[in-house]
Tab-separated table of C-alpha atoms in Angstrom:
chain	number	residue	atom	x	y	z
A	1081	MET	CA	32.988	-0.459	71.145
A	1082	SER	CA	35.460	-0.187	73.940
A	1083	GLU	CA	37.186	-3.175	75.287
A	1084	HIS	CA	35.673	-2.577	78.519
A	1085	THR	CA	32.152	-2.703	77.330
A	1086	ILE	CA	29.876	-5.793	77.230
A	1087	THR	CA	26.543	-6.094	75.868
A	1088	VAL	CA	23.294	-7.826	77.453
A	1089	ALA	CA	20.175	-8.003	75.144
A	1090	GLY	CA	21.540	-4.990	73.002
A	1091	VAL	CA	22.238	-2.888	76.249
A	1092	ALA	CA	25.875	-1.610	76.537
A	1093	ILE	CA	27.532	-1.779	80.036
A	1094	ASP	CA	30.859	-0.485	81.063
A	1095	THR	CA	32.739	-3.087	83.153
A	1096	ARG	CA	35.239	-0.472	84.634
A	1097	HIS	CA	34.838	1.228	87.985
A	1098	TRP	CA	33.344	4.762	88.211
A	1099	ILE	CA	35.526	7.093	90.487
A	1100	GLY	CA	35.519	10.831	90.654
A	1101	GLY	CA	33.193	11.093	87.464
A	1102	GLU	CA	35.490	9.049	85.274
A	1103	ARG	CA	35.812	5.103	84.340
A	1104	VAL	CA	38.764	3.699	85.713
A	1105	ALA	CA	40.133	0.153	84.764
A	1106	SER	CA	42.059	-2.404	86.870
A	1107	THR	CA	44.778	-4.645	85.801
A	1108	GLN	CA	42.640	-7.732	86.739
A	1109	THR	CA	39.084	-8.845	86.118
A	1110	PHE	CA	36.627	-11.441	87.521
A	1111	PRO	CA	33.969	-13.364	85.365
A	1112	ASP	CA	30.411	-12.377	85.664
A	1113	VAL	CA	28.399	-15.566	84.912
A	1114	SER	CA	24.481	-15.622	84.290
A	1115	PRO	CA	22.685	-18.113	86.536
A	1116	ILE	CA	20.275	-18.838	83.946
A	1117	ASP	CA	22.363	-20.966	81.852
A	1118	GLY	CA	25.952	-20.750	83.210
A	1119	SER	CA	27.318	-18.581	80.233
A	1120	THR	CA	29.896	-15.923	80.985
A	1121	ILE	CA	28.502	-12.327	80.436
A	1122	GLY	CA	31.887	-10.812	80.609
A	1123	ASP	CA	34.912	-9.763	82.530
A	1124	ILE	CA	34.531	-7.150	85.397
A	1125	CYS	CA	37.229	-4.983	86.645
A	1126	ARG	CA	38.386	-6.401	89.844
A	1127	GLY	CA	39.135	-3.556	92.332
A	1128	THR	CA	41.998	-3.751	95.058
A	1129	ALA	CA	42.873	-1.489	98.041
A	1130	MET	CA	43.992	1.109	95.358
A	1131	GLU	CA	40.713	1.640	93.912
A	1132	ALA	CA	39.137	1.632	97.150
A	1133	ALA	CA	41.430	4.421	98.250
A	1134	ALA	CA	40.669	6.283	95.132
A	1135	ALA	CA	37.016	5.943	95.419
A	1136	VAL	CA	37.139	7.143	99.064
A	1137	ALA	CA	39.395	10.056	98.077
A	1138	ALA	CA	37.028	11.101	95.505
A	1139	ALA	CA	34.054	11.077	97.705
A	1140	LYS	CA	35.910	12.950	100.401
A	1141	ALA	CA	36.820	15.771	97.961
A	1142	ALA	CA	33.211	15.949	96.547
A	1143	PHE	CA	31.562	16.156	99.842
A	1144	PRO	CA	31.950	19.667	100.880
A	1145	ALA	CA	30.231	20.953	97.917
A	1146	TRP	CA	27.518	18.305	97.802
A	1147	ALA	CA	26.812	18.885	101.512
A	1148	ALA	CA	26.456	22.568	101.151
A	1149	THR	CA	24.074	22.071	98.164
A	1150	PRO	CA	20.565	23.423	98.997
A	1151	ARG	CA	18.138	20.578	99.899
A	1152	ALA	CA	15.779	21.751	96.711
A	1153	GLU	CA	18.839	21.125	94.372
A	1154	ARG	CA	19.627	17.832	95.755
A	1155	ALA	CA	16.173	16.791	95.583
A	1156	ARG	CA	15.976	18.020	91.904
A	1157	ILE	CA	18.914	16.045	91.033
A	1158	LEU	CA	17.452	12.726	92.709
A	1159	HIS	CA	14.236	13.281	90.790
A	1160	ALA	CA	16.146	13.536	87.626
A	1161	ILE	CA	17.899	10.280	88.433
A	1162	ALA	CA	14.409	8.659	88.853
A	1163	ASP	CA	13.502	9.882	85.597
A	1164	GLY	CA	16.348	8.313	83.929
A	1165	VAL	CA	15.540	5.051	85.695
A	1166	GLU	CA	12.004	5.265	84.190
A	1167	LYS	CA	13.392	5.829	80.917
A	1168	ARG	CA	15.397	2.617	80.967
A	1169	ILE	CA	13.290	0.278	82.976
A	1170	GLU	CA	13.041	-2.282	80.153
A	1171	GLU	CA	17.032	-2.231	79.798
A	1172	LEU	CA	17.623	-2.378	83.629
A	1173	ALA	CA	15.027	-5.272	83.812
A	1174	ILE	CA	16.688	-7.714	81.265
A	1175	VAL	CA	20.405	-6.902	82.328
A	1176	GLU	CA	19.500	-7.542	85.952
A	1177	THR	CA	17.511	-10.651	85.054
A	1178	THR	CA	20.417	-11.989	83.026
A	1179	ASP	CA	22.809	-11.275	85.854
A	1180	ASN	CA	21.086	-12.633	88.850
A	1181	GLY	CA	18.180	-14.846	87.251
A	1182	ALA	CA	15.220	-13.283	89.111
A	1183	LEU	CA	11.900	-13.013	87.179
A	1184	LEU	CA	11.907	-10.573	84.287
A	1185	ARG	CA	8.262	-9.863	84.774
A	1186	SER	CA	8.995	-8.949	88.396
A	1187	HIS	CA	11.973	-6.586	87.466
A	1188	ARG	CA	9.544	-5.022	84.872
A	1189	ARG	CA	6.560	-4.406	86.887
A	1190	GLY	CA	7.781	-4.181	90.402
A	1191	VAL	CA	11.395	-3.933	91.243
A	1192	MET	CA	12.562	-1.454	88.502
A	1193	PRO	CA	9.745	1.045	89.287
A	1194	ARG	CA	10.482	0.660	92.959
A	1195	VAL	CA	14.233	1.907	92.192
A	1196	ALA	CA	12.736	5.081	90.676
A	1197	HIS	CA	10.586	5.450	93.686
A	1198	ASN	CA	13.381	5.190	96.160
A	1199	PHE	CA	14.753	8.099	94.664
A	1200	ARG	CA	11.685	10.189	94.463
A	1201	PHE	CA	10.562	9.248	97.883
A	1202	PHE	CA	13.893	10.295	99.831
A	1203	ALA	CA	13.980	13.418	97.648
A	1204	ASP	CA	10.542	14.201	98.632
A	1205	TRP	CA	11.104	13.346	102.341
A	1206	LEU	CA	14.242	15.526	102.457
A	1207	LEU	CA	12.191	18.643	101.745
A	1208	SER	CA	9.705	17.803	104.557
A	1209	LEU	CA	12.263	16.717	107.116
A	1210	GLU	CA	11.884	18.890	110.384
A	1211	HIS	CA	11.359	18.446	113.938
A	1212	GLU	CA	9.390	21.137	115.666
A	1213	ASP	CA	11.447	23.420	118.055
A	1214	PHE	CA	10.706	23.028	121.584
A	1215	GLU	CA	11.392	25.058	124.734
A	1216	THR	CA	13.582	24.360	127.818
A	1217	ARG	CA	13.342	26.876	130.657
A	1218	GLY	CA	12.825	29.711	128.134
A	1219	HIS	CA	15.622	28.281	125.705
A	1220	THR	CA	14.804	27.303	122.192
A	1221	ASN	CA	15.947	23.855	120.891
A	1222	HIS	CA	16.361	23.351	117.187
A	1223	VAL	CA	17.101	19.790	115.706
A	1224	SER	CA	18.760	19.602	112.403
A	1225	TRP	CA	20.303	16.973	110.251
A	1226	ASP	CA	23.810	17.726	109.017
A	1227	PRO	CA	25.221	15.518	106.345
A	1228	ALA	CA	27.810	12.963	107.914
A	1229	GLY	CA	30.417	12.469	105.225
A	1230	PRO	CA	31.568	9.750	102.549
A	1231	CYS	CA	29.571	6.557	102.894
A	1232	VAL	CA	30.377	2.802	101.755
A	1233	LEU	CA	27.432	1.014	100.865
A	1234	ILE	CA	27.819	-2.697	100.326
A	1235	THR	CA	24.918	-4.431	98.717
A	1236	PRO	CA	23.484	-8.009	97.892
A	1237	TRP	CA	22.922	-9.877	94.898
A	1238	ASN	CA	19.414	-10.775	95.520
A	1239	ALA	CA	17.815	-7.633	94.292
A	1240	PRO	CA	20.799	-5.707	93.327
A	1241	LEU	CA	19.639	-2.242	92.112
A	1242	MET	CA	16.590	-1.999	94.292
A	1243	LEU	CA	18.627	-2.520	97.543
A	1244	ALA	CA	21.412	-0.474	96.349
A	1245	THR	CA	19.068	2.532	95.757
A	1246	TRP	CA	17.514	1.930	99.048
A	1247	LYS	CA	20.780	2.932	100.494
A	1248	VAL	CA	22.324	5.181	97.889
A	1249	ALA	CA	19.019	7.446	97.702
A	1250	PRO	CA	18.735	8.508	101.265
A	1251	ALA	CA	22.532	8.887	101.443
A	1252	LEU	CA	22.663	11.270	98.477
A	1253	ALA	CA	19.411	13.060	99.878
A	1254	ALA	CA	20.967	13.615	103.110
A	1255	GLY	CA	24.051	15.271	101.666
A	1256	ASP	CA	26.458	12.401	101.831
A	1257	THR	CA	28.764	11.101	99.190
A	1258	VAL	CA	28.767	7.457	98.245
A	1259	VAL	CA	31.080	4.699	97.384
A	1260	LEU	CA	28.842	1.820	96.284
A	1261	LYS	CA	30.219	-1.714	96.114
A	1262	PRO	CA	27.829	-4.213	94.540
A	1263	ALA	CA	28.021	-8.053	95.028
A	1264	GLU	CA	30.413	-9.507	92.644
A	1265	TRP	CA	27.812	-12.111	91.543
A	1266	SER	CA	25.522	-9.250	90.141
A	1267	PRO	CA	27.458	-6.015	89.266
A	1268	LEU	CA	25.792	-4.844	86.147
A	1269	THR	CA	23.050	-2.635	87.027
A	1270	ALA	CA	25.200	-0.627	89.633
A	1271	SER	CA	27.488	0.266	86.533
A	1272	LEU	CA	24.273	1.425	84.638
A	1273	LEU	CA	23.184	3.255	87.612
A	1274	ALA	CA	26.538	5.442	87.496
A	1275	ASP	CA	25.822	6.193	84.085
A	1276	ILE	CA	22.086	7.465	84.685
A	1277	ALA	CA	23.357	9.476	87.699
A	1278	ALA	CA	25.882	11.191	85.678
A	1279	GLU	CA	23.409	11.972	82.927
A	1280	ALA	CA	21.042	13.408	85.594
A	1281	GLY	CA	23.743	15.909	86.763
A	1282	LEU	CA	24.941	14.502	89.982
A	1283	PRO	CA	28.353	15.999	90.233
A	1284	ALA	CA	31.536	13.995	89.991
A	1285	GLY	CA	32.694	12.137	93.001
A	1286	VAL	CA	29.365	12.138	94.723
A	1287	LEU	CA	28.510	8.658	93.613
A	1288	ASN	CA	31.219	6.189	92.960
A	1289	VAL	CA	31.133	2.463	92.038
A	1290	VAL	CA	33.861	-0.154	92.512
A	1291	GLN	CA	33.510	-3.674	91.775
A	1292	GLY	CA	35.418	-6.665	93.093
A	1293	TYR	CA	35.619	-9.355	96.025
A	1294	GLY	CA	35.145	-8.381	99.500
A	1295	SER	CA	38.260	-9.892	100.652
A	1296	GLU	CA	40.175	-7.695	98.162
A	1297	ILE	CA	38.365	-4.371	98.289
A	1298	GLY	CA	35.666	-4.649	100.801
A	1299	ASP	CA	38.032	-4.546	103.769
A	1300	ALA	CA	40.043	-1.448	102.386
A	1301	LEU	CA	36.821	0.300	102.237
A	1302	THR	CA	35.285	-0.436	105.503
A	1303	SER	CA	38.549	0.246	107.650
A	1304	HIS	CA	39.075	3.505	105.792
A	1305	PRO	CA	39.455	6.423	108.292
A	1306	ASP	CA	37.660	8.941	106.086
A	1307	VAL	CA	34.429	7.077	105.799
A	1308	ARG	CA	31.664	8.138	108.082
A	1309	ARG	CA	28.826	5.590	107.472
A	1310	ILE	CA	28.603	2.069	106.426
A	1311	SER	CA	25.600	0.378	105.354
A	1312	PHE	CA	25.573	-3.286	104.570
A	1313	THR	CA	23.029	-5.958	103.624
A	1314	GLY	CA	24.110	-9.516	103.656
A	1315	SER	CA	25.238	-12.446	105.769
A	1316	VAL	CA	26.133	-12.358	109.638
A	1317	PRO	CA	29.774	-13.659	109.113
A	1318	THR	CA	30.623	-10.967	106.619
A	1319	ALA	CA	28.788	-8.481	108.994
A	1320	LYS	CA	30.924	-9.396	111.862
A	1321	ARG	CA	34.132	-8.880	109.866
A	1322	ILE	CA	32.732	-5.396	108.573
A	1323	ALA	CA	32.050	-4.562	112.331
A	1324	GLU	CA	35.676	-5.510	113.075
A	1325	SER	CA	37.175	-3.416	110.527
A	1326	ALA	CA	34.948	-0.377	111.313
A	1327	ALA	CA	35.666	-0.420	114.891
A	1328	ALA	CA	39.002	1.026	114.634
A	1329	ASN	CA	37.453	4.189	113.446
A	1330	LEU	CA	34.342	4.072	115.314
A	1331	THR	CA	32.453	4.263	111.992
A	1332	PRO	CA	28.854	3.924	112.497
A	1333	LEU	CA	27.072	0.906	110.917
A	1334	SER	CA	23.656	-0.025	109.732
A	1335	LEU	CA	23.420	-3.795	109.134
A	1336	GLU	CA	20.530	-5.750	107.471
A	1337	LEU	CA	21.407	-9.465	107.874
A	1338	GLY	CA	19.719	-12.914	107.637
A	1339	GLY	CA	16.207	-13.975	108.433
A	1340	LYS	CA	14.445	-17.257	109.543
A	1341	SER	CA	11.206	-15.676	109.619
A	1342	PRO	CA	8.395	-17.698	110.851
A	1343	LEU	CA	4.853	-17.784	109.170
A	1344	LEU	CA	2.146	-18.362	111.699
A	1345	VAL	CA	-1.179	-19.950	110.667
A	1346	PHE	CA	-3.836	-20.249	113.388
A	1347	ALA	CA	-6.902	-22.288	112.794
A	1348	ASP	CA	-9.329	-19.353	112.561
A	1349	ALA	CA	-7.321	-17.804	109.644
A	1350	ASP	CA	-8.422	-17.726	106.083
A	1351	LEU	CA	-6.680	-20.723	104.847
A	1352	ASP	CA	-6.928	-19.887	101.415
A	1353	LEU	CA	-5.117	-16.595	101.893
A	1354	ALA	CA	-2.489	-18.305	104.026
A	1355	VAL	CA	-1.777	-20.824	101.475
A	1356	ASP	CA	-1.341	-18.458	98.825
A	1357	LEU	CA	0.906	-16.327	100.617
A	1358	ALA	CA	2.853	-19.170	101.902
A	1359	VAL	CA	3.504	-20.432	98.502
A	1360	GLU	CA	4.686	-16.999	97.701
A	1361	GLN	CA	7.620	-17.625	99.848
A	1362	TYR	CA	9.340	-19.280	97.059
A	1363	ASP	CA	9.536	-16.096	95.230
A	1364	ASN	CA	12.924	-15.182	93.864
A	1365	ALA	CA	13.796	-18.920	94.182
A	1366	GLY	CA	13.575	-18.439	97.859
A	1367	GLN	CA	16.477	-15.696	97.778
A	1368	VAL	CA	14.542	-13.079	99.898
A	1369	CYS	CA	15.693	-12.099	103.363
A	1370	LEU	CA	12.173	-11.623	104.431
A	1371	ALA	CA	10.757	-14.853	103.576
A	1372	GLY	CA	8.702	-16.752	105.958
A	1373	THR	CA	10.539	-20.038	105.668
A	1374	ARG	CA	9.293	-21.559	108.769
A	1375	LEU	CA	5.624	-22.439	108.432
A	1376	LEU	CA	4.145	-22.803	111.870
A	1377	VAL	CA	0.461	-24.326	111.628
A	1378	GLU	CA	-1.916	-24.912	114.196
A	1379	GLU	CA	-2.430	-28.819	114.776
A	1380	ALA	CA	-6.369	-28.572	113.995
A	1381	VAL	CA	-5.770	-27.419	110.486
A	1382	ALA	CA	-2.266	-28.630	109.559
A	1383	GLU	CA	-3.301	-31.427	107.328
A	1384	GLU	CA	-5.699	-29.393	105.320
A	1385	PHE	CA	-3.135	-26.466	105.094
A	1386	THR	CA	-0.708	-28.894	103.793
A	1387	ARG	CA	-2.965	-30.434	101.326
A	1388	ARG	CA	-3.728	-27.145	99.842
A	1389	PHE	CA	-0.135	-26.003	100.019
A	1390	VAL	CA	1.132	-28.975	98.086
A	1391	GLN	CA	-1.671	-28.507	95.535
A	1392	LYS	CA	-0.893	-24.819	95.090
A	1393	ALA	CA	2.897	-25.281	94.968
A	1394	SER	CA	2.551	-28.153	92.201
A	1395	THR	CA	1.086	-25.390	89.844
A	1396	LEU	CA	4.402	-23.258	89.983
A	1397	LYS	CA	6.484	-23.277	86.958
A	1398	GLN	CA	10.199	-23.205	86.964
A	1399	GLY	CA	12.439	-22.244	84.142
A	1400	ASP	CA	14.038	-19.558	82.180
A	1401	PRO	CA	13.069	-16.381	84.223
A	1402	ARG	CA	13.016	-14.163	80.981
A	1403	ASP	CA	9.742	-16.513	80.084
A	1404	GLU	CA	6.725	-14.624	81.282
A	1405	ALA	CA	4.931	-17.880	82.216
A	1406	ILE	CA	7.632	-19.029	84.893
A	1407	ASP	CA	7.181	-18.605	88.619
A	1408	ILE	CA	10.586	-19.537	89.760
A	1409	GLY	CA	13.958	-19.065	88.293
A	1410	PRO	CA	17.510	-20.473	89.076
A	1411	ASN	CA	19.577	-19.814	92.254
A	1412	ILE	CA	22.372	-17.396	91.763
A	1413	HIS	CA	25.447	-19.556	91.946
A	1414	PRO	CA	26.558	-23.009	91.866
A	1415	ARG	CA	28.152	-22.219	95.194
A	1416	GLN	CA	24.710	-21.244	96.632
A	1417	LEU	CA	23.093	-24.279	94.929
A	1418	GLU	CA	25.669	-26.598	96.667
A	1419	LYS	CA	24.750	-24.842	100.198
A	1420	ILE	CA	20.848	-25.058	99.599
A	1421	ASP	CA	21.180	-28.959	98.600
A	1422	GLY	CA	23.579	-29.503	101.620
A	1423	PHE	CA	21.181	-28.070	104.129
A	1424	VAL	CA	18.272	-30.186	102.451
A	1425	GLN	CA	20.287	-33.503	102.310
A	1426	ARG	CA	21.395	-33.202	105.823
A	1427	ALA	CA	17.917	-32.404	107.201
A	1428	VAL	CA	16.615	-35.516	105.361
A	1429	ALA	CA	19.379	-37.708	106.644
A	1430	ALA	CA	18.313	-36.258	110.141
A	1431	GLY	CA	14.769	-37.547	109.748
A	1432	ALA	CA	13.052	-34.711	107.900
A	1433	ARG	CA	10.431	-35.628	105.197
A	1434	ALA	CA	10.434	-34.044	101.927
A	1435	VAL	CA	6.668	-33.494	101.039
A	1436	ILE	CA	7.561	-31.894	97.684
A	1437	GLY	CA	11.034	-31.312	96.023
A	1438	GLY	CA	14.211	-32.172	97.952
A	1439	GLN	CA	16.388	-32.284	94.772
A	1440	ARG	CA	18.233	-30.289	92.317
A	1441	GLY	CA	16.806	-29.733	88.902
A	1442	ASP	CA	19.036	-29.046	85.911
A	1443	GLY	CA	21.782	-26.365	85.891
A	1444	GLN	CA	21.277	-24.033	88.829
A	1445	TYR	CA	17.645	-24.819	89.627
A	1446	TYR	CA	16.503	-26.291	92.818
A	1447	ALA	CA	13.048	-27.587	93.105
A	1448	PRO	CA	10.545	-25.815	95.513
A	1449	THR	CA	10.951	-27.829	98.687
A	1450	LEU	CA	8.817	-28.314	101.726
A	1451	LEU	CA	10.241	-30.435	104.644
A	1452	THR	CA	8.074	-31.714	107.689
A	1453	ASP	CA	9.194	-33.832	110.722
A	1454	VAL	CA	11.775	-31.251	111.613
A	1455	ALA	CA	13.054	-30.342	115.055
A	1456	GLN	CA	13.084	-26.846	116.471
A	1457	ASP	CA	16.792	-27.343	117.365
A	1458	SER	CA	17.786	-28.854	114.008
A	1459	GLU	CA	19.955	-27.098	111.486
A	1460	ILE	CA	17.316	-26.712	108.967
A	1461	VAL	CA	14.987	-24.773	111.433
A	1462	GLN	CA	17.850	-22.743	112.838
A	1463	GLU	CA	20.022	-21.433	110.134
A	1464	GLU	CA	19.179	-19.438	106.874
A	1465	VAL	CA	19.160	-21.524	103.711
A	1466	PHE	CA	18.404	-18.559	101.339
A	1467	GLY	CA	16.751	-21.078	98.711
A	1468	PRO	CA	13.542	-22.420	97.818
A	1469	VAL	CA	13.288	-24.440	100.901
A	1470	LEU	CA	10.547	-24.044	103.512
A	1471	THR	CA	9.864	-26.181	106.925
A	1472	LEU	CA	6.568	-26.892	108.329
A	1473	GLN	CA	5.922	-27.292	112.102
A	1474	THR	CA	2.718	-27.667	114.201
A	1475	PHE	CA	1.779	-25.933	117.436
A	1476	THR	CA	-1.239	-26.281	119.805
A	1477	ASP	CA	-1.889	-22.918	121.294
A	1478	GLU	CA	-0.668	-19.288	121.233
A	1479	GLU	CA	2.104	-20.006	123.933
A	1480	GLU	CA	3.803	-22.724	121.815
A	1481	ALA	CA	3.463	-20.659	118.645
A	1482	VAL	CA	5.167	-17.746	120.177
A	1483	ARG	CA	8.031	-19.997	121.364
A	1484	LEU	CA	8.609	-21.658	118.245
A	1485	ALA	CA	8.590	-18.283	116.245
A	1486	ASN	CA	11.119	-16.560	118.775
A	1487	GLY	CA	13.039	-19.903	118.948
A	1488	THR	CA	16.047	-18.791	116.531
A	1489	ARG	CA	18.929	-16.252	116.730
A	1490	PHE	CA	17.250	-14.316	114.268
A	1491	GLY	CA	14.346	-11.640	114.077
A	1492	LEU	CA	13.961	-9.956	110.758
A	1493	ALA	CA	10.344	-10.368	110.021
A	1494	ALA	CA	7.131	-12.501	110.804
A	1495	THR	CA	3.800	-13.174	109.458
A	1496	VAL	CA	0.735	-14.021	111.265
A	1497	PHE	CA	-2.803	-15.391	109.936
A	1498	THR	CA	-5.608	-15.146	112.208
A	1499	GLY	CA	-9.244	-14.300	111.999
A	1500	ASP	CA	-9.171	-12.814	115.740
A	1501	PRO	CA	-7.771	-9.208	115.998
A	1502	ASP	CA	-7.243	-9.726	119.793
A	1503	ARG	CA	-5.219	-12.776	119.140
A	1504	ALA	CA	-3.363	-10.881	116.598
A	1505	GLU	CA	-2.498	-8.035	118.784
A	1506	ARG	CA	-1.383	-10.454	121.626
A	1507	VAL	CA	1.148	-12.565	119.438
A	1508	THR	CA	2.564	-9.592	117.531
A	1509	ALA	CA	3.229	-7.883	120.866
A	1510	ARG	CA	5.421	-11.011	121.660
A	1511	LEU	CA	7.145	-11.780	118.460
A	1512	VAL	CA	10.744	-10.702	118.192
A	1513	ALA	CA	10.939	-8.941	114.705
A	1514	GLY	CA	11.581	-5.782	112.898
A	1515	THR	CA	8.456	-6.193	110.806
A	1516	VAL	CA	5.255	-8.087	111.583
A	1517	TRP	CA	2.658	-8.714	108.793
A	1518	VAL	CA	-1.002	-9.604	109.880
A	1519	ASN	CA	-2.986	-11.405	107.267
A	1520	CYS	CA	-0.812	-9.968	104.607
A	1521	PHE	CA	2.695	-10.206	103.242
A	1522	PHE	CA	5.435	-7.897	101.857
A	1523	VAL	CA	3.454	-4.720	102.223
A	1524	ARG	CA	6.430	-2.156	102.410
A	1525	ASP	CA	6.154	1.485	102.738
A	1526	LEU	CA	9.455	3.482	102.632
A	1527	GLN	CA	8.436	5.772	105.394
A	1528	ALA	CA	8.380	2.843	108.074
A	1529	PRO	CA	11.397	1.588	109.971
A	1530	PHE	CA	13.180	-1.433	108.496
A	1531	GLY	CA	15.608	-3.729	110.066
A	1532	GLY	CA	16.093	-6.746	112.259
A	1533	SER	CA	16.614	-7.798	115.792
A	1534	ARG	CA	18.985	-10.133	117.181
A	1535	LEU	CA	21.329	-11.470	114.447
A	1536	SER	CA	19.110	-10.046	111.835
A	1537	GLY	CA	20.893	-6.493	112.048
A	1538	VAL	CA	21.689	-3.507	113.672
A	1539	GLY	CA	19.680	-0.371	113.254
A	1540	ARG	CA	16.663	0.874	111.397
A	1541	GLU	CA	16.393	2.620	107.884
A	1542	GLY	CA	13.563	4.270	106.064
A	1543	GLY	CA	11.930	7.558	106.381
A	1544	THR	CA	13.441	9.767	109.107
A	1545	TRP	CA	15.056	6.831	110.534
A	1546	SER	CA	17.488	6.887	107.288
A	1547	PHE	CA	18.175	10.464	107.817
A	1548	ASP	CA	19.013	9.792	111.494
A	1549	PHE	CA	21.647	7.431	110.163
A	1550	TYR	CA	23.101	8.978	107.172
A	1551	CYS	CA	23.346	12.364	109.145
A	1552	ASP	CA	24.894	13.658	112.359
A	1553	VAL	CA	21.687	14.767	114.218
A	1554	LYS	CA	22.381	18.059	115.890
A	1555	ASN	CA	20.346	20.006	118.661
A	1556	THR	CA	21.085	23.921	118.742
A	1557	VAL	CA	20.037	25.533	122.197
A	1558	THR	CA	19.583	29.275	121.909
A	1559	ALA	CA	19.279	31.487	124.962
A	1560	PRO	CA	16.081	33.959	125.343
A	1561	SER	CA	16.159	37.412	124.107
A	1562	GLY	CA	18.973	39.503	125.111
A	1563	TRP	CA	20.977	39.576	121.962
A	1564	ARG	CA	23.684	42.594	122.096
A	1565	ASN	CA	25.098	44.366	119.031
A	1566	HIS	CA	28.891	44.555	119.449
A	1567	GLY	CA	29.218	46.310	116.259
């Protein structure tokens, strides 16, 4: 076995970068630590500006041939990648659970199947991508989507492979080449994806994977003049640095950032449904950008809602995410745990009451927490915690509900529970959010636009919106008949 190979539950993983169809080592490494028990999984090659330049050069060299590859062939290869993912779902699931602490059962049943679906969906959408020709004073307008060039895709640690392939799949389908930079806290499944893509016949240089710290390799990637698209999912401060870096080259950006999403419960709602889905906001230890972390409940039912919520939340089991009986695993990193606890302790010191939770468990586990008696302008209501921490506020009417819901700098998602369809229509029309769910949560279709408003992001991806971003959209206008043969 190579010195650059580590094993997780019997799965061999190469810790080197994947550049131009070859494994490339670095002189330095960084430790990859499992949040489950704090053990070091292995040392990962730590990229610098040198690896960034090599990866972009490989993507640039591979671009002309991949861009010229017929749509049907690109789609065939993407389906082959999906086949490879499906053959290795169990391996991918256990590796990612070990790496980021999310539930193994979720990876097996939902997350990894979605990874394969990402490739299949965008392969099929590519084959149907078209805009009907239209006439202007007898001239024909024809809209086409031309591949843009090398793309840098920077992905987060909370759903590493699923969110990476949400970007990789449409970029490859569009005819672009890719440099993928996974989060340093969860890099392993990106390395496995490189293997799967190569086995599926993806040409060398079309997908490159580089690992490392954002300050050392990320800046070199986002400021590179040969990069034609940057897509990033992560925090607002990092997005601002990326935007500054990309500005010198006017590189187009797609940014999916933080959330502080409201979950509104009106008195006429199905309270059992509302409670069940409110408790679901603790999924993935609260490390979900779309989570409805601000519970806004009409005063008339607030006491009953809270009673049922506490009863339901008390049944959650927290522990080793590899155990099928566990509902909540650990938080990703000691630094993230410190951040979560800091938010909670400052809120309590300011007068908030912890109805449940409010403290750490052993290791990197934080108890599911619900805070009441919080002010709208307080830090705990205004800032993203990204942990298993919810707040509960009450409202008296629709006007106050909408005011509270829209009362942050974010606008990623919102959830509304009501038994009145007219109210649902009125309220959702006024909510500032990229996605609104009514009497449901986390129903996602890849053909729908996805993104945020305000500080929750820039741009939309999904379906044709993804191709609009990853391509240069061209309109060709042709004059009416009158062609002449000059031969």
